[in-house]
PDB file of C-alpha atoms in Angstrom:
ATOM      1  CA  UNK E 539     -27.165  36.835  -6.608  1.00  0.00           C
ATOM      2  CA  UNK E 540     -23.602  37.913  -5.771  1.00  0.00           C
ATOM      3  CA  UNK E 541     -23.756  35.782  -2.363  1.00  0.00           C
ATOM      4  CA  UNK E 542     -24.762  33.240  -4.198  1.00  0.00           C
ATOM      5  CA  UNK E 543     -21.513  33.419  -6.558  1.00  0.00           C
ATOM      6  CA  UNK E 544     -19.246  33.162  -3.588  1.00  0.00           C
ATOM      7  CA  UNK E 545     -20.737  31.221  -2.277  1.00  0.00           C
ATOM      8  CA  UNK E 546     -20.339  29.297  -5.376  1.00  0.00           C
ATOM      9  CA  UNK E 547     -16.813  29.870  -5.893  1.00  0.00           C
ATOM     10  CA  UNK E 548     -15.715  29.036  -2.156  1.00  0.00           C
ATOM     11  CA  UNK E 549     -17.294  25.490  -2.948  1.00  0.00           C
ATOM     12  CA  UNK E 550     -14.831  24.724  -5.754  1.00  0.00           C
ATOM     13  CA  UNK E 551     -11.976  26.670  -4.320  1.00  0.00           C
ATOM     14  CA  UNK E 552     -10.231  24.320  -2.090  1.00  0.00           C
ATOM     15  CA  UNK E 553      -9.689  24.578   1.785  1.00  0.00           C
ATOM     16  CA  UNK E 554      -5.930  25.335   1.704  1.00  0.00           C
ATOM     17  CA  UNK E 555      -6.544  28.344  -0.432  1.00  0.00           C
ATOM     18  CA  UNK E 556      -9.253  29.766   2.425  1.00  0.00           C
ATOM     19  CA  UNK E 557      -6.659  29.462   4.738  1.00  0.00           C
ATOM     20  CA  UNK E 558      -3.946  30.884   2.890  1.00  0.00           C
ATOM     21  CA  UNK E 559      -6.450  34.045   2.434  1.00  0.00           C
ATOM     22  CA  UNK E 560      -7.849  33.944   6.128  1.00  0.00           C
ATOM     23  CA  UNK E 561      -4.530  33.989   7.105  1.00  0.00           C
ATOM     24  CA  UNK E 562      -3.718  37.743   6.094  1.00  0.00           C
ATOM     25  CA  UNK E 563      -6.580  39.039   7.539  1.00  0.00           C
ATOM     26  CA  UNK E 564      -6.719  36.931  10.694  1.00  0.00           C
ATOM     27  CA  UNK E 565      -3.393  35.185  13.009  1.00  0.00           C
ATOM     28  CA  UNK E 566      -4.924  31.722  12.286  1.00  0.00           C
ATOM     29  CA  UNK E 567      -2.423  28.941  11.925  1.00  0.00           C
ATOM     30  CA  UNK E 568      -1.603  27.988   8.446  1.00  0.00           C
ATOM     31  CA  UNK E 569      -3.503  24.490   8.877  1.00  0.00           C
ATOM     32  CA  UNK E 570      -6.792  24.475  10.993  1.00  0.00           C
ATOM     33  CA  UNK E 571      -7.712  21.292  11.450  1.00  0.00           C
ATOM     34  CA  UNK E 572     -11.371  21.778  12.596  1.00  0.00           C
ATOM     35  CA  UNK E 573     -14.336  22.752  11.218  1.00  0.00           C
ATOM     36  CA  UNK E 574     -15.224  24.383  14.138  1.00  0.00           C
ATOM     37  CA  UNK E 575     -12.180  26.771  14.106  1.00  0.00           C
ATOM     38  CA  UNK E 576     -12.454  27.566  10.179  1.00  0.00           C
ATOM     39  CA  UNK E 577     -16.589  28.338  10.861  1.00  0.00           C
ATOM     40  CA  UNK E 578     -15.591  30.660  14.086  1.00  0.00           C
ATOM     41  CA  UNK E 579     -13.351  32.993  12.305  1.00  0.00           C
ATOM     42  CA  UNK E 580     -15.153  33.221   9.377  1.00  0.00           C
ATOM     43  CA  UNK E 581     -18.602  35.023  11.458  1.00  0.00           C
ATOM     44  CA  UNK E 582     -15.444  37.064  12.702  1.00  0.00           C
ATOM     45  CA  UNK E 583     -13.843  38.142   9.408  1.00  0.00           C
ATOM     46  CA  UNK E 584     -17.622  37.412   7.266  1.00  0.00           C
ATOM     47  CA  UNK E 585     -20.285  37.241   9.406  1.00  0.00           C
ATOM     48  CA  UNK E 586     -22.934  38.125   6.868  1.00  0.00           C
ATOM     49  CA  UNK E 587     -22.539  35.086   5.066  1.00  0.00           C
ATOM     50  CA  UNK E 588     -22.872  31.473   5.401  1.00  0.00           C
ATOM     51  CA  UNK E 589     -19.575  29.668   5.893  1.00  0.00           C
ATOM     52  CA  UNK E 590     -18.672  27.010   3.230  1.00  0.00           C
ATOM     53  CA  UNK E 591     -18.226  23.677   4.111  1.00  0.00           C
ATOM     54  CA  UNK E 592     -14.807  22.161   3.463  1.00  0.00           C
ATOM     55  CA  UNK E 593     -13.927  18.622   2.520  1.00  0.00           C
ATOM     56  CA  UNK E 594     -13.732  17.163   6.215  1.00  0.00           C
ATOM     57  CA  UNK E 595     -17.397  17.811   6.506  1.00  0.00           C
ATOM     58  CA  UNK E 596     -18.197  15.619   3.309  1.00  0.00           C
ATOM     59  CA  UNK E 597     -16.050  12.504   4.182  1.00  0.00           C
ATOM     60  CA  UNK E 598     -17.428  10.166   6.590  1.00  0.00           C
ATOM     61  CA  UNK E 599     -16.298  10.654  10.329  1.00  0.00           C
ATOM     62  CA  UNK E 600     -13.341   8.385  11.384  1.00  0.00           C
ATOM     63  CA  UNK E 601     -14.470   5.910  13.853  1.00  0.00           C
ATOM     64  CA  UNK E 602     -13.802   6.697  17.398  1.00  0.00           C
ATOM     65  CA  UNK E 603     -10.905   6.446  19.089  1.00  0.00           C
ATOM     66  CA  UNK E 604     -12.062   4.186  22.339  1.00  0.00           C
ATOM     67  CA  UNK E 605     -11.106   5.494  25.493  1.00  0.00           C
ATOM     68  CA  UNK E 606     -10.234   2.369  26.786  1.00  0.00           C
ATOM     69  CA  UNK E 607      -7.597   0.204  25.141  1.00  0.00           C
ATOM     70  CA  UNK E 608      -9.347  -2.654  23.451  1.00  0.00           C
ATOM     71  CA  UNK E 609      -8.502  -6.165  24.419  1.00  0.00           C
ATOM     72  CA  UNK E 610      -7.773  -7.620  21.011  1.00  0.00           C
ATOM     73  CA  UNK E 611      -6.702  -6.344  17.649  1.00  0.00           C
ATOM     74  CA  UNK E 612      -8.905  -6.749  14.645  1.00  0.00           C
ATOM     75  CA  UNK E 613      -6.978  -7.609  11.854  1.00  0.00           C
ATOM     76  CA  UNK E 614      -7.800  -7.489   8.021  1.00  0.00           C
ATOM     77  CA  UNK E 615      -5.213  -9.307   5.849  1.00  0.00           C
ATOM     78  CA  UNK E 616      -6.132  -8.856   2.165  1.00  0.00           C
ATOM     79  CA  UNK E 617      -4.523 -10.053  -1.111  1.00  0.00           C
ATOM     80  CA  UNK E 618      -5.149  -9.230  -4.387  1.00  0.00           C
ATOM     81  CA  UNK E 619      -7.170 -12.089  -5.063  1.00  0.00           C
ATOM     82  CA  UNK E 620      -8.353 -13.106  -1.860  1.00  0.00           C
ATOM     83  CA  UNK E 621      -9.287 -11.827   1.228  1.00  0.00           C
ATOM     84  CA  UNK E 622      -7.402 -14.239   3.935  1.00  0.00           C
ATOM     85  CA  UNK E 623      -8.504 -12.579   7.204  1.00  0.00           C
ATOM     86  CA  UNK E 624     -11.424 -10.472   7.602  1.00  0.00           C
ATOM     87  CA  UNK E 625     -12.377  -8.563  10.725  1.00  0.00           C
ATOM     88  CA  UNK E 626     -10.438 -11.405  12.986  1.00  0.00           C
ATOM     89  CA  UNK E 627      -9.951 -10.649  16.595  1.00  0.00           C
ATOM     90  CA  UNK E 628      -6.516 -11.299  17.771  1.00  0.00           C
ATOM     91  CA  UNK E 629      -4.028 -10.702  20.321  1.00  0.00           C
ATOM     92  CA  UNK E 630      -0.730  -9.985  18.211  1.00  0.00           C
ATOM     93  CA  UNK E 631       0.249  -9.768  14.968  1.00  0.00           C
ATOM     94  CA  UNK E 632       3.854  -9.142  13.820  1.00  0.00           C
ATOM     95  CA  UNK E 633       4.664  -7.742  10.819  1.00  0.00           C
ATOM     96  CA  UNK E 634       7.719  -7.559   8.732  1.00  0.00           C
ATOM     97  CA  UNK E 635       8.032  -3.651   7.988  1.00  0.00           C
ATOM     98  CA  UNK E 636      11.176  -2.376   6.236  1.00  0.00           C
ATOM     99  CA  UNK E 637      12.198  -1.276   9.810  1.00  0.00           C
ATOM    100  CA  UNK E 638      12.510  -4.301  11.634  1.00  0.00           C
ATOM    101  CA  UNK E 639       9.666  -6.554  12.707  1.00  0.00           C
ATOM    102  CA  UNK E 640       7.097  -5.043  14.092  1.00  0.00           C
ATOM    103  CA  UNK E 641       5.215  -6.383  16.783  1.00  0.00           C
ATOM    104  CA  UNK E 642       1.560  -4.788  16.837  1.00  0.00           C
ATOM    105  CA  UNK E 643      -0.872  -5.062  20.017  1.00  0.00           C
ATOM    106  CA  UNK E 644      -3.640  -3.511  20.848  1.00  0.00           C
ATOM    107  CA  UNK E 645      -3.421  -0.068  21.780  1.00  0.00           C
ATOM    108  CA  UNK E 646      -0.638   0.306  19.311  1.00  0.00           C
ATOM    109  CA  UNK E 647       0.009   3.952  18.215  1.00  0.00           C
ATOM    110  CA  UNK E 648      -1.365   4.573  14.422  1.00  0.00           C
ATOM    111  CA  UNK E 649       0.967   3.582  11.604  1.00  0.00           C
ATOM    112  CA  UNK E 650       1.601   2.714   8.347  1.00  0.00           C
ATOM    113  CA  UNK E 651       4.342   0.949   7.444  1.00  0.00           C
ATOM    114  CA  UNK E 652       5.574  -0.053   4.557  1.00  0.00           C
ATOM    115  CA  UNK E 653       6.166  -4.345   4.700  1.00  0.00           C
ATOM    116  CA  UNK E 654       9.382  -5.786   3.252  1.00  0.00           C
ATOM    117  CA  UNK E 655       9.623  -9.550   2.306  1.00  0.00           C
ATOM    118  CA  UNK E 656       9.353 -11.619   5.472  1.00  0.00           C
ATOM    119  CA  UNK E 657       7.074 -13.573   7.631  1.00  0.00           C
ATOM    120  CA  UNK E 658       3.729 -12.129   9.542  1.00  0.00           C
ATOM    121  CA  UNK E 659       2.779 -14.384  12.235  1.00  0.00           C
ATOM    122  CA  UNK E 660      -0.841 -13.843  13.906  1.00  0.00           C
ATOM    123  CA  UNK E 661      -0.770 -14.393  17.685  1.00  0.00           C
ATOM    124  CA  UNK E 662      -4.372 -15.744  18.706  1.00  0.00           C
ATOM    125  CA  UNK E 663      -3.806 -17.355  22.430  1.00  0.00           C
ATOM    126  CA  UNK E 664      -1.603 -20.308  22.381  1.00  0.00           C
ATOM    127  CA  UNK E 665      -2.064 -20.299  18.162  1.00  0.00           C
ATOM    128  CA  UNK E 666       0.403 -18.694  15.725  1.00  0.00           C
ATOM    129  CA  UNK E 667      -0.163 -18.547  11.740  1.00  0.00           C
ATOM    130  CA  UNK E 668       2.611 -17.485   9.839  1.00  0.00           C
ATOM    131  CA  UNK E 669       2.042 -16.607   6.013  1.00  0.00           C
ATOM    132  CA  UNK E 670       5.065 -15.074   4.230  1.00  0.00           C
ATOM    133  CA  UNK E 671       4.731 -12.120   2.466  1.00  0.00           C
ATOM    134  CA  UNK E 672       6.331 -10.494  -0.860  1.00  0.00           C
ATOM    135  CA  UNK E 673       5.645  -7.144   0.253  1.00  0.00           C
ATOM    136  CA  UNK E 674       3.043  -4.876   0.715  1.00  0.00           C
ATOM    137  CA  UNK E 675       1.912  -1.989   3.625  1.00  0.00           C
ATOM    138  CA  UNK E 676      -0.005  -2.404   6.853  1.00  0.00           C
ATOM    139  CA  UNK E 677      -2.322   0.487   8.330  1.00  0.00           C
ATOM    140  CA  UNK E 678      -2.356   0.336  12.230  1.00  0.00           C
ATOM    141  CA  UNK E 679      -5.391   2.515  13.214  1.00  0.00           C
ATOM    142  CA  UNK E 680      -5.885   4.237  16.935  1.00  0.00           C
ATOM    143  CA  UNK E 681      -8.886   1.837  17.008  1.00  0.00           C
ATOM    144  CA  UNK E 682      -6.807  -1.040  17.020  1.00  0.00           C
ATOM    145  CA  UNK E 683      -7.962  -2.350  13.941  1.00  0.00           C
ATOM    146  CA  UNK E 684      -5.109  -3.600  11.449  1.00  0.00           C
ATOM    147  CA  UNK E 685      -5.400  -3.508   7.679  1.00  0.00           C
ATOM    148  CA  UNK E 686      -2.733  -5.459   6.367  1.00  0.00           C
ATOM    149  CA  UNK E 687      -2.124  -5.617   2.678  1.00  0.00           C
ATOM    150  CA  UNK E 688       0.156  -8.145   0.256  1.00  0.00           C
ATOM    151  CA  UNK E 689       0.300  -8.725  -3.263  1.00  0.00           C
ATOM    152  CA  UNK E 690       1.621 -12.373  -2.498  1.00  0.00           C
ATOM    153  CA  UNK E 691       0.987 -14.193   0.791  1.00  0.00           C
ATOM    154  CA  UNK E 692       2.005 -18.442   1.144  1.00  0.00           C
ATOM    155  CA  UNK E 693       1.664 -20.558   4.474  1.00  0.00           C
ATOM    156  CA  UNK E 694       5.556 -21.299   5.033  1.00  0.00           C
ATOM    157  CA  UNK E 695       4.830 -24.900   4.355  1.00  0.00           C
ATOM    158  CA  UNK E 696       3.772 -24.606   0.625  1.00  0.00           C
ATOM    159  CA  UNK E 697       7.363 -23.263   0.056  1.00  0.00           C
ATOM    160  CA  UNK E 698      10.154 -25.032  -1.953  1.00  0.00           C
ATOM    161  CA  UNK E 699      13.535 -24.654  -0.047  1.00  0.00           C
ATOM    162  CA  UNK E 700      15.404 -26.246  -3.149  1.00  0.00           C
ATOM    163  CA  UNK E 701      13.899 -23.627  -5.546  1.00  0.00           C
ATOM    164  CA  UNK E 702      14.711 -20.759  -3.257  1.00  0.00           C
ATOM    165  CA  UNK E 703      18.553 -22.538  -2.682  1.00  0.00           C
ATOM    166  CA  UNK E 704      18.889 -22.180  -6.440  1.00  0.00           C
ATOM    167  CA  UNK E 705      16.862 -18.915  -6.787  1.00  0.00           C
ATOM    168  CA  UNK E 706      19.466 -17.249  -4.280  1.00  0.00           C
ATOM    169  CA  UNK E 707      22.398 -18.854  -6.140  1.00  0.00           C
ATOM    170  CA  UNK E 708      21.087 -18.067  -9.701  1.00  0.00           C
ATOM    171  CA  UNK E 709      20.323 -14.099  -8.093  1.00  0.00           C
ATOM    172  CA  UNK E 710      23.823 -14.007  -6.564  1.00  0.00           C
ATOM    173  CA  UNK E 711      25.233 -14.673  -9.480  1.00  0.00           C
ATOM    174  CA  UNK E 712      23.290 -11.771 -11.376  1.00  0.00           C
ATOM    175  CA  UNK E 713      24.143  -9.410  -9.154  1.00  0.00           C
ATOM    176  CA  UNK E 714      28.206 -10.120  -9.769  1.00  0.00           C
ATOM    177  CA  UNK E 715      27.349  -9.563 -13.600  1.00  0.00           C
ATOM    178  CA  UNK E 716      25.265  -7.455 -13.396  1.00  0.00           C
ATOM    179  CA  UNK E 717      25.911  -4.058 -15.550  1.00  0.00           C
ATOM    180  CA  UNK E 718      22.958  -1.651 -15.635  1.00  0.00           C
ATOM    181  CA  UNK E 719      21.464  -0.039 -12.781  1.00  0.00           C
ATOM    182  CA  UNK E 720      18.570  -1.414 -13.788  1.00  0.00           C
ATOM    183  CA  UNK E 721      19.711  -5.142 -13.469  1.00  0.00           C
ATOM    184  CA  UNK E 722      21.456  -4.725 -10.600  1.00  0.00           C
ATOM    185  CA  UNK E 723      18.366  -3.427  -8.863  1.00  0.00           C
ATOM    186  CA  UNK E 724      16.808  -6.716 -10.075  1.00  0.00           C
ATOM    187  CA  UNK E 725      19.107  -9.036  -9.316  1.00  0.00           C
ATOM    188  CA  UNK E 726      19.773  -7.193  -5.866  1.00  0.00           C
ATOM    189  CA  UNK E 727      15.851  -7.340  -4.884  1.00  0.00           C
ATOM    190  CA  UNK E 728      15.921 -10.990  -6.221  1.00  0.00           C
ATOM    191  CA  UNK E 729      18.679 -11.965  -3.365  1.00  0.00           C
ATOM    192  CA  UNK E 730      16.907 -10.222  -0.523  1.00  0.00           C
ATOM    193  CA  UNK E 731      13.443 -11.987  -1.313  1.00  0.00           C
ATOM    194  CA  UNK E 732      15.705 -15.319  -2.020  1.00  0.00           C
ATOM    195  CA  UNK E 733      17.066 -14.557   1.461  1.00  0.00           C
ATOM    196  CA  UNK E 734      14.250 -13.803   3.194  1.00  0.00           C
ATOM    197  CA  UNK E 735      12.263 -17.139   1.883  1.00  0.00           C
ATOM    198  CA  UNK E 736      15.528 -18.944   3.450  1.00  0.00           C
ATOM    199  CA  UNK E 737      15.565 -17.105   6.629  1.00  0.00           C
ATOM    200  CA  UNK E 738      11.199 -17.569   6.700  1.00  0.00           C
ATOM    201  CA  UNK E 739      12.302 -21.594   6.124  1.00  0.00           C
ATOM    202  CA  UNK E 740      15.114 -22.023   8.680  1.00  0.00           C
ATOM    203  CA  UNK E 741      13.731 -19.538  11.272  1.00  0.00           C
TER     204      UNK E 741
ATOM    205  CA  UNK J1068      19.926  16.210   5.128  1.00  0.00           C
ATOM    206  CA  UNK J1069      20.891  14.994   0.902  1.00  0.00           C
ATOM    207  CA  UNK J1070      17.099  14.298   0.039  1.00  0.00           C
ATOM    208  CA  UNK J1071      14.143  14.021   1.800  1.00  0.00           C
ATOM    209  CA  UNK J1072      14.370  10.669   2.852  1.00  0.00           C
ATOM    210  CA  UNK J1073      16.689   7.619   2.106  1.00  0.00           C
ATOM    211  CA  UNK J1074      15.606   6.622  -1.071  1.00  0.00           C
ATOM    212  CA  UNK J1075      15.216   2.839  -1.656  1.00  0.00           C
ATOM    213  CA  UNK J1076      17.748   0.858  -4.114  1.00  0.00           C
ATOM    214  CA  UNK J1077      15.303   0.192  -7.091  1.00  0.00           C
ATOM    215  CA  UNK J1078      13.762   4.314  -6.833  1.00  0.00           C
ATOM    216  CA  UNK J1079      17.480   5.182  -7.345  1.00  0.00           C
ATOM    217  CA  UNK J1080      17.417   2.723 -10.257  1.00  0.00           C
ATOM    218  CA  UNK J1081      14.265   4.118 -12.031  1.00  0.00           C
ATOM    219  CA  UNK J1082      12.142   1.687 -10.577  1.00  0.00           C
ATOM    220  CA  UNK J1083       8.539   2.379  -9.758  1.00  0.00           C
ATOM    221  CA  UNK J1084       7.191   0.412  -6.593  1.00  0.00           C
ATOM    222  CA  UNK J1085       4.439  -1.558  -7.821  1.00  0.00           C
ATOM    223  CA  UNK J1086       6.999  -2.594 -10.370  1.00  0.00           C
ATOM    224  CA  UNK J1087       9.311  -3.517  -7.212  1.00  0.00           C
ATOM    225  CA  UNK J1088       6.639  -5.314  -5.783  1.00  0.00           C
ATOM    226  CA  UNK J1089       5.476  -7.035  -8.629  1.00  0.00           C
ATOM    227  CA  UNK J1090       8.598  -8.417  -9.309  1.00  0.00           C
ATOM    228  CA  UNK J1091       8.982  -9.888  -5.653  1.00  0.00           C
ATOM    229  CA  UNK J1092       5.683 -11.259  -6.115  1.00  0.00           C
ATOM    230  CA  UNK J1093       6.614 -13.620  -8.786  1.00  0.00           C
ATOM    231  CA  UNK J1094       9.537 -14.209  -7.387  1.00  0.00           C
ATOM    232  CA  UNK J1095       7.692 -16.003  -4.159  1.00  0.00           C
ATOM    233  CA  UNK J1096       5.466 -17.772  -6.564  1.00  0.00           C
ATOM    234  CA  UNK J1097       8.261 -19.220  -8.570  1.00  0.00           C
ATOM    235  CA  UNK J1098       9.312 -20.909  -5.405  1.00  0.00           C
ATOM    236  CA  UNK J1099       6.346 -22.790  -4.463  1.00  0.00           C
ATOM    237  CA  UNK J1100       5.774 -26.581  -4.198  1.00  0.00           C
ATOM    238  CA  UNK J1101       4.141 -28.019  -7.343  1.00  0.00           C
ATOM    239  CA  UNK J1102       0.066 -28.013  -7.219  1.00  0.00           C
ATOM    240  CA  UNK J1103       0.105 -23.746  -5.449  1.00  0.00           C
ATOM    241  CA  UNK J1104       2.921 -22.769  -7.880  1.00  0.00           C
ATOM    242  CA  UNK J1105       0.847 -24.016 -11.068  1.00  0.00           C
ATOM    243  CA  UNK J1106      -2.653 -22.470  -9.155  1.00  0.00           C
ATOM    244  CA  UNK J1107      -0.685 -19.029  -8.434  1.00  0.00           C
ATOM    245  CA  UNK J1108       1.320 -18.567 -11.901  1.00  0.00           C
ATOM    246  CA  UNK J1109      -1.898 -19.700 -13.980  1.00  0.00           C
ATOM    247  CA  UNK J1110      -3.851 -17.198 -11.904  1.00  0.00           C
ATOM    248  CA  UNK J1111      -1.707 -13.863 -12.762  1.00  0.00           C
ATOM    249  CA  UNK J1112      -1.465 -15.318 -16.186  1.00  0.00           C
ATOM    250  CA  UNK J1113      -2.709 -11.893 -18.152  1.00  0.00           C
ATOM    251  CA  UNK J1114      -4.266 -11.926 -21.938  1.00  0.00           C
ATOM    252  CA  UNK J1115      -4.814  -8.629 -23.720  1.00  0.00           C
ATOM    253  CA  UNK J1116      -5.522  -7.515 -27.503  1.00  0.00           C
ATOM    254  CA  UNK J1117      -4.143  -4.403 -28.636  1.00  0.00           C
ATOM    255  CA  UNK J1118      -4.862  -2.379 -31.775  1.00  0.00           C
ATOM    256  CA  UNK J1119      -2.986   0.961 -32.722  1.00  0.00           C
ATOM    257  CA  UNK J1120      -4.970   3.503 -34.263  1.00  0.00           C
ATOM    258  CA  UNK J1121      -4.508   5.445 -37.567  1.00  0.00           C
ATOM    259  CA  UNK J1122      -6.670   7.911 -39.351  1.00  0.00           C
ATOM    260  CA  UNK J1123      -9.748   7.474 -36.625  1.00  0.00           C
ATOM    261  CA  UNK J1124      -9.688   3.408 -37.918  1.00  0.00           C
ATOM    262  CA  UNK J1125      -8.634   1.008 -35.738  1.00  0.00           C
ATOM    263  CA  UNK J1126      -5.865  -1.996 -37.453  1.00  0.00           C
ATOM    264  CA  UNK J1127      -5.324  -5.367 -37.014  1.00  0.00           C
ATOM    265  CA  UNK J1128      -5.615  -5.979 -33.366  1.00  0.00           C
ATOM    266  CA  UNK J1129      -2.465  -8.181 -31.784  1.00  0.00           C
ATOM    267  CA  UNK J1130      -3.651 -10.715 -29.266  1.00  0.00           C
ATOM    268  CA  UNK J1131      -0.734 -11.209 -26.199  1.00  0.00           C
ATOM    269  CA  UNK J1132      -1.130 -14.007 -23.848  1.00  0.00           C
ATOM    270  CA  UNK J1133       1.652 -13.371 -21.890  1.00  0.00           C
ATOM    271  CA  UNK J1134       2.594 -14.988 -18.714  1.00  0.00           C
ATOM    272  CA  UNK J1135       4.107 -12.652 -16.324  1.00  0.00           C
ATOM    273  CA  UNK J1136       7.398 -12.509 -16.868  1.00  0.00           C
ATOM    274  CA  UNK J1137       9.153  -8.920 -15.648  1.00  0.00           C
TER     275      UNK J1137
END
């Protein structure tokens, strides 16, 4: 009955606080990553009792890493309302992260980055679709699949260039009378997107 | 090192990011050519009731149809 209560209570207790325990008794690392490791030294420290299993072993394994570099990326690129690309093989796709543009082939080393306003062109052969984005994130995976999110995405032709002339003029101008921290935040994120659709249209 | 990490403009201005981002969201639709910028502003147009609560009854609910303005 008593095994069965720890057994119990290492179920809702949660991984880090094994470890944190393990780690007087044992000279484990503070974060074991495997399951493998965490069910080894527990038959050392416990070996009467059945090891618990810890989150990792619920959640769905990641798919694998291949061993060979793919020859395309996958890309997903999903809005809010719509789902643009799904699952589309391609051979480049740059995005605009708050770092700099970001070119992303296959192979490319797993990252999320967070997207600023700016254009994300798809590279497919000789082809190249450019949306333009108001922000968002994109996930690069180590499987060379891309998930690519945006609240806002437009083809660069659907864009107004004499709305965004007077957009940047009209933000400009906020940002000179601007008081509050608060409106100058606004009027300041209102001239970089008015400055990025520019850039997006004369680029 | 100040903080942990340069913090953006609008953070340092109490501003959350979906707020941010929802704000340069309408921004780009505001500046679309005519038939997409009717489609995109009609389609984040948002419509809610609400009713405040007093003594376990609900009152008068207020219906807001507001387009999204920030």
């Amino acid at each position: 009955m008593f095994r069965q209560a720890s057994r119990l209570l290492a179920r809702t207790t949660t991984a880090t606080t094994w470890r944190r325990s393990r780690a007087f008794s044992t000279d484990l690392p503070a974060t074991p990553t495997e399951d493998s490791t965490f069910i080894e030294s527990w038959k050392k420290v416990i070996p009467n009792m059945d090891p618990p299993k810890t989150p990792s072993s619920f959640m769905t394994p990641r798919p694998a890493t291949p061993s060979s570099i793919p020859s395309k990326i996958t890309v997903n690129f999903v809005l809010p309302y719509a789902s643009e690309l799904s699952t589309k093989e391609v051979d480049m796709v740059i995005v605009p992260a708050t770092t700099g543009q970001m070119g992303v082939l296959p192979g490319h080393v797993p990252t999320i980055a967070e997207l600023k306003p700016g254009i994300l062109s798809v590279h497919e052969g000789n082809d190249v679709t450019k949306y333009f984005l108001s922000s968002g994130f994109a996930f690069i995976h180590a499987n060379s699949v891309a998930d690519i999110i945006a609240v806002e995405a437009v083809p660069l032709d659907r864009i107004d260039p004499a709305l965004v002339q007077k957009g940047l003029a009209e933000f400009t101008q906020r940002l000179g009378t601007a008081t509050s921290d608060l409106e100058k935040a606004e009027a300041q994120i209102g001239v970089d997107v008015h400055s990025a659709l520019n850039s997006a249209l004369t680029g | 090192m100040a903080s942990n990490a340069a913090v953006p403009f609008w953070r340092a201005a109490g501003m959350t990011y979906i707020t941010y981002s929802n704000i340069c969201a309408n921004l780009v639709r505001n500046c679309l050519k005519e038939p997409y910028k009717t489609e995109a502003l009609a389609r984040e147009k948002v419509h809610f009731s609400i009713s405040k609560w007093t003594n376990g009854k609900p009152e008068k609910p207020t219906l807001r149809s507001d387009s999204p303005v920030e």
